[in-house]
GROMACS .gro file of C-alpha atoms in nm:
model
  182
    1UNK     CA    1   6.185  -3.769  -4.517
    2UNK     CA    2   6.120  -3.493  -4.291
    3UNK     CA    3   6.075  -3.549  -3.883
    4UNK     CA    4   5.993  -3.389  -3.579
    5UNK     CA    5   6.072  -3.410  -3.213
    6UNK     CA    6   5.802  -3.548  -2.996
    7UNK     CA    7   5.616  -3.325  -2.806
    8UNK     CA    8   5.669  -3.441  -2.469
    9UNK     CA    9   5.420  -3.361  -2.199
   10UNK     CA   10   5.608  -3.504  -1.842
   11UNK     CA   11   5.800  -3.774  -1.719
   12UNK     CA   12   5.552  -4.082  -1.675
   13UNK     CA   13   5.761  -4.258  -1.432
   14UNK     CA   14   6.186  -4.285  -1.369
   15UNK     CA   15   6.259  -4.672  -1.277
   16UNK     CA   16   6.552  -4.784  -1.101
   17UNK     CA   17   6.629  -5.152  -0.921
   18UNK     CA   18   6.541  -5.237  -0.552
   19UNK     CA   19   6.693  -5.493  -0.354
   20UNK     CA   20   6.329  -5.571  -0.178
   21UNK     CA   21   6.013  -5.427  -0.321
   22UNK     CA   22   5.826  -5.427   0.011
   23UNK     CA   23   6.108  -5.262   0.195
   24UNK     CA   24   6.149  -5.002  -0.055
   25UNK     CA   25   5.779  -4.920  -0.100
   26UNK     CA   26   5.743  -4.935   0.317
   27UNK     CA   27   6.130  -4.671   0.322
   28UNK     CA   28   5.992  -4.442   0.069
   29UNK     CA   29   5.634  -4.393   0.220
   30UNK     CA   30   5.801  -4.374   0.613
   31UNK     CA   31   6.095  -4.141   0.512
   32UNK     CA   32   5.993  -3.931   0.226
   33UNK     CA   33   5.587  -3.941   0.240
   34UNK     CA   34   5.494  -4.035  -0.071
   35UNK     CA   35   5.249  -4.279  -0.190
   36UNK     CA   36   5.237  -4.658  -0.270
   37UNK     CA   37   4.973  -4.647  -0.572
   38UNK     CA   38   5.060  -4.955  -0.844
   39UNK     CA   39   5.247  -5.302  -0.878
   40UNK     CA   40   5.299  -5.491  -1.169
   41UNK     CA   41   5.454  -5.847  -1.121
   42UNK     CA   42   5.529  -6.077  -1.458
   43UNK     CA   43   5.679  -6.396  -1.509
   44UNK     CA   44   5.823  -6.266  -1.827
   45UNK     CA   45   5.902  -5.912  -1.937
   46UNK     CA   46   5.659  -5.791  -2.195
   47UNK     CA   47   5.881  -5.593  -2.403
   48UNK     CA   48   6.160  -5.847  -2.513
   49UNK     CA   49   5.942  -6.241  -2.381
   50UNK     CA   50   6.231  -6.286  -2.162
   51UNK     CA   51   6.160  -6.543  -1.891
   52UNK     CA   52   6.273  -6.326  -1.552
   53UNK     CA   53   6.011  -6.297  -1.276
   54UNK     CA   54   5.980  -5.923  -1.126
   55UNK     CA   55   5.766  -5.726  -0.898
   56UNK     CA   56   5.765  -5.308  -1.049
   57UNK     CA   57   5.612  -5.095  -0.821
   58UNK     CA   58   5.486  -4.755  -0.857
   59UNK     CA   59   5.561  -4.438  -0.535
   60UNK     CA   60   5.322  -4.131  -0.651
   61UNK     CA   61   5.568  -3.826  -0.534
   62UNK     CA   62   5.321  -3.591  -0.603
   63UNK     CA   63   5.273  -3.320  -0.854
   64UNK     CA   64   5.231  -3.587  -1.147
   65UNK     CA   65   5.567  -3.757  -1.039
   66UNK     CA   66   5.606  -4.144  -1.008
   67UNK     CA   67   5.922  -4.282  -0.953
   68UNK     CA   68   5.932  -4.670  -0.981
   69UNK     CA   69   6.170  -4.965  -0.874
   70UNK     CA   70   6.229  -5.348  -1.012
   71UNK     CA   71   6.289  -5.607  -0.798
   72UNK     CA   72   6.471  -5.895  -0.987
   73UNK     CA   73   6.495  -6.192  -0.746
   74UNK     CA   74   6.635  -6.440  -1.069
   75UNK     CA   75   6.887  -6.161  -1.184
   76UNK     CA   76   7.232  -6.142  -1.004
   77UNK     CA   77   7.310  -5.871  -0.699
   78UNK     CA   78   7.255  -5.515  -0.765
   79UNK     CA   79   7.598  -5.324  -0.813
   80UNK     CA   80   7.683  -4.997  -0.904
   81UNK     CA   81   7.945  -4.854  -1.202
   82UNK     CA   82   8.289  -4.850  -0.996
   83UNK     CA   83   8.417  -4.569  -1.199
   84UNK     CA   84   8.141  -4.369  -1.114
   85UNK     CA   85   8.147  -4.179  -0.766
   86UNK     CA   86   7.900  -4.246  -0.548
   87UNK     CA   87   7.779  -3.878  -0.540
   88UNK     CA   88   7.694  -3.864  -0.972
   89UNK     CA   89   7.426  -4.095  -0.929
   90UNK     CA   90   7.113  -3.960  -0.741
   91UNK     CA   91   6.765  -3.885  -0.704
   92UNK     CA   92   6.630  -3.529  -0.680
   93UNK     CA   93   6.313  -3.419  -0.515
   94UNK     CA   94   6.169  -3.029  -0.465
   95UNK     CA   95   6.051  -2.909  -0.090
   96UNK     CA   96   5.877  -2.579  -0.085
   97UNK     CA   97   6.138  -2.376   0.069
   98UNK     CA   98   6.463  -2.396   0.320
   99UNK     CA   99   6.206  -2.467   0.670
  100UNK     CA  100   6.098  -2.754   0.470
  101UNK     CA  101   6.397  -2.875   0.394
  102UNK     CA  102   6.523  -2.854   0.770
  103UNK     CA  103   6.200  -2.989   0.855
  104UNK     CA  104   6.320  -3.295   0.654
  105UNK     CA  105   6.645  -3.372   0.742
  106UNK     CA  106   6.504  -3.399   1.119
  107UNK     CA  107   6.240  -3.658   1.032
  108UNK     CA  108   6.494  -3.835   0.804
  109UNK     CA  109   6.774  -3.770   1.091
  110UNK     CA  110   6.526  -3.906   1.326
  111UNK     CA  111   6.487  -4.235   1.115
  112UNK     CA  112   6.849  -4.330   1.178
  113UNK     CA  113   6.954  -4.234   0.832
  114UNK     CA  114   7.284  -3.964   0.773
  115UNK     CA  115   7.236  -3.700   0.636
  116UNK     CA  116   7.429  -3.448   0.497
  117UNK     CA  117   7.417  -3.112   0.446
  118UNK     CA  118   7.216  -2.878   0.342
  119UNK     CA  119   7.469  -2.747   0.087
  120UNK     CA  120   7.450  -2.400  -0.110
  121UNK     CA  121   7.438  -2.407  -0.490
  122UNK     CA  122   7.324  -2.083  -0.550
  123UNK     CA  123   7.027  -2.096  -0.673
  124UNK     CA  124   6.907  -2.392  -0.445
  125UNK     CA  125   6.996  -2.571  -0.119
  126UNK     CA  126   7.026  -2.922  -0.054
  127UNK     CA  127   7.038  -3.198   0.146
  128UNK     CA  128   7.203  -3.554   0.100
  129UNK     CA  129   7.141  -3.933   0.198
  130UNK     CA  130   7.083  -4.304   0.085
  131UNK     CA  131   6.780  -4.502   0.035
  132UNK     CA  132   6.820  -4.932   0.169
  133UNK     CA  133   6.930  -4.994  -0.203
  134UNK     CA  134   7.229  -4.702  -0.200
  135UNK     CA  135   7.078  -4.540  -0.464
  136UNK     CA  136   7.164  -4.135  -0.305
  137UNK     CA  137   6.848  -3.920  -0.267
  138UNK     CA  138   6.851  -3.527  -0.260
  139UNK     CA  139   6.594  -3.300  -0.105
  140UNK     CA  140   6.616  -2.937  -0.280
  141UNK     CA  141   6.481  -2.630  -0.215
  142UNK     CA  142   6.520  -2.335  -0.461
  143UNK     CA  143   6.648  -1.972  -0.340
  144UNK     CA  144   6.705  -1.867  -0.619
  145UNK     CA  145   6.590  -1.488  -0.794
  146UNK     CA  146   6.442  -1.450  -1.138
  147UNK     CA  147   6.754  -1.289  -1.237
  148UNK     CA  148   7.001  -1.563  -1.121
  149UNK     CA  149   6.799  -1.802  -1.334
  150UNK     CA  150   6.792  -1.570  -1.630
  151UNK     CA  151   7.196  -1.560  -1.616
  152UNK     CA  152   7.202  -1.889  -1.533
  153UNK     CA  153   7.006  -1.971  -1.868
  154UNK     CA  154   7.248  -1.699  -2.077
  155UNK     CA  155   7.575  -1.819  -2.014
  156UNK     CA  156   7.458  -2.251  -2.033
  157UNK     CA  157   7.530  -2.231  -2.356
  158UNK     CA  158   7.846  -2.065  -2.337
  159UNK     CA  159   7.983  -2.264  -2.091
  160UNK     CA  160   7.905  -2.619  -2.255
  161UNK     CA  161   8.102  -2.491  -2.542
  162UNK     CA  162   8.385  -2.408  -2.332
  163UNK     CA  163   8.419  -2.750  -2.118
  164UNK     CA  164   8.305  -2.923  -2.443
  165UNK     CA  165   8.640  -2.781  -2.539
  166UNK     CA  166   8.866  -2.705  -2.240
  167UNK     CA  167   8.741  -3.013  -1.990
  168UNK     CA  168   8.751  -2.741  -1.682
  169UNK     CA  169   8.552  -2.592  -1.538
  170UNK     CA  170   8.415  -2.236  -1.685
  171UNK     CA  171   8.424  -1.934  -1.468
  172UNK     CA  172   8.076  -1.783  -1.620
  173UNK     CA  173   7.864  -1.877  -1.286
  174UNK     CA  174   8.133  -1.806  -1.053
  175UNK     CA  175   7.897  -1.655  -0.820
  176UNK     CA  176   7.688  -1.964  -0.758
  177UNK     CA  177   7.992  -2.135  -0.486
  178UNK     CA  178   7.970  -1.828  -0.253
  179UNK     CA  179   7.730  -1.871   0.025
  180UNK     CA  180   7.651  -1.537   0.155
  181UNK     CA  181   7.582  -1.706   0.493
  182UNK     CA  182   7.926  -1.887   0.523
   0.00000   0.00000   0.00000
């Protein structure tokens, strides 16, 4: 029997676990601007009948974006994978361009919270920091020309071949570590 793929239209929603629903929702609104639109709260979980109480609340990030967290008061302490650095982990969000992203790391500077960066990648520019529940959060802009993102899509295949075989690093995007303004 013959199958096909999906066809996949967006991400509906990316869920992760909060330590505090309402301090979450209030962090995400106050640091990043986006919008508190949906809770659901069960005694048990739908998909398996487990008994395990949890608020799941919804942050519109806008262009069709939700990202959602879990709070699980009957479920022990959040932790994270210790043989995973603390920098693999994270969530990404667009800004228009590099005054935006400035713009942000003063208002999320100014909220007590360290930031760091903005860091070159070539094609885009970043910025680094931590929501209450550690889970890291990057701001991006994107610098990057048509042509850089053609190469960039030429040589992906390549170079997943080569660390699929070498484990090091391939040389084929070189040019994305220099920062012409360092």
């Amino acid at each position: 029997m013959s199958t096909t793929a999906p066809a996949l239209k967006r991400i509906h929603h990316v869920a992760y676990r909060c330590n505090d629903a309402k301090e979450t929702v209030e962090w995400y609104q106050r640091v990043l601007g986006m919008t508190y639109t949906t809770a659901f709260a069960e005694d048990k979980v739908p998909s398996t009948g487990e008994d395990d109480p949890y608020m799941h609340v919804f942050l519109d990030c806008g262009g069709g974006n939700v990202l959602a967290f879990f709070e699980l008061p009957n479920q022990p302490a959040m932790g994270r994978d210790p043989n995973t650095p603390a920098w693999v982990q994270h969530l990404a969000f667009e800004v228009e361009d590099e005054a935006a992203l400035l713009a942000a790391k003063a208002h999320i500077e100014a909220q007590g919270i360290d930031v760091l960066g903005p860091t070159f990648h070539g094609v885009f520019r970043s910025i680094y920091f931590f929501d209450p529940n550690g889970h890291r959060v990057e701001l991006a802009c994107n610098i990057g020309t048509d042509e850089q993102y053609a190469e960039l899509k030429r040589v992906a295949p390549l170079m997943l071949d080569e660390w699929s075989q070498t484990k090091r690093a391939p040389r084929h995007a070189e040019w994305l570590h220099k920062d012409p303004n360092a």
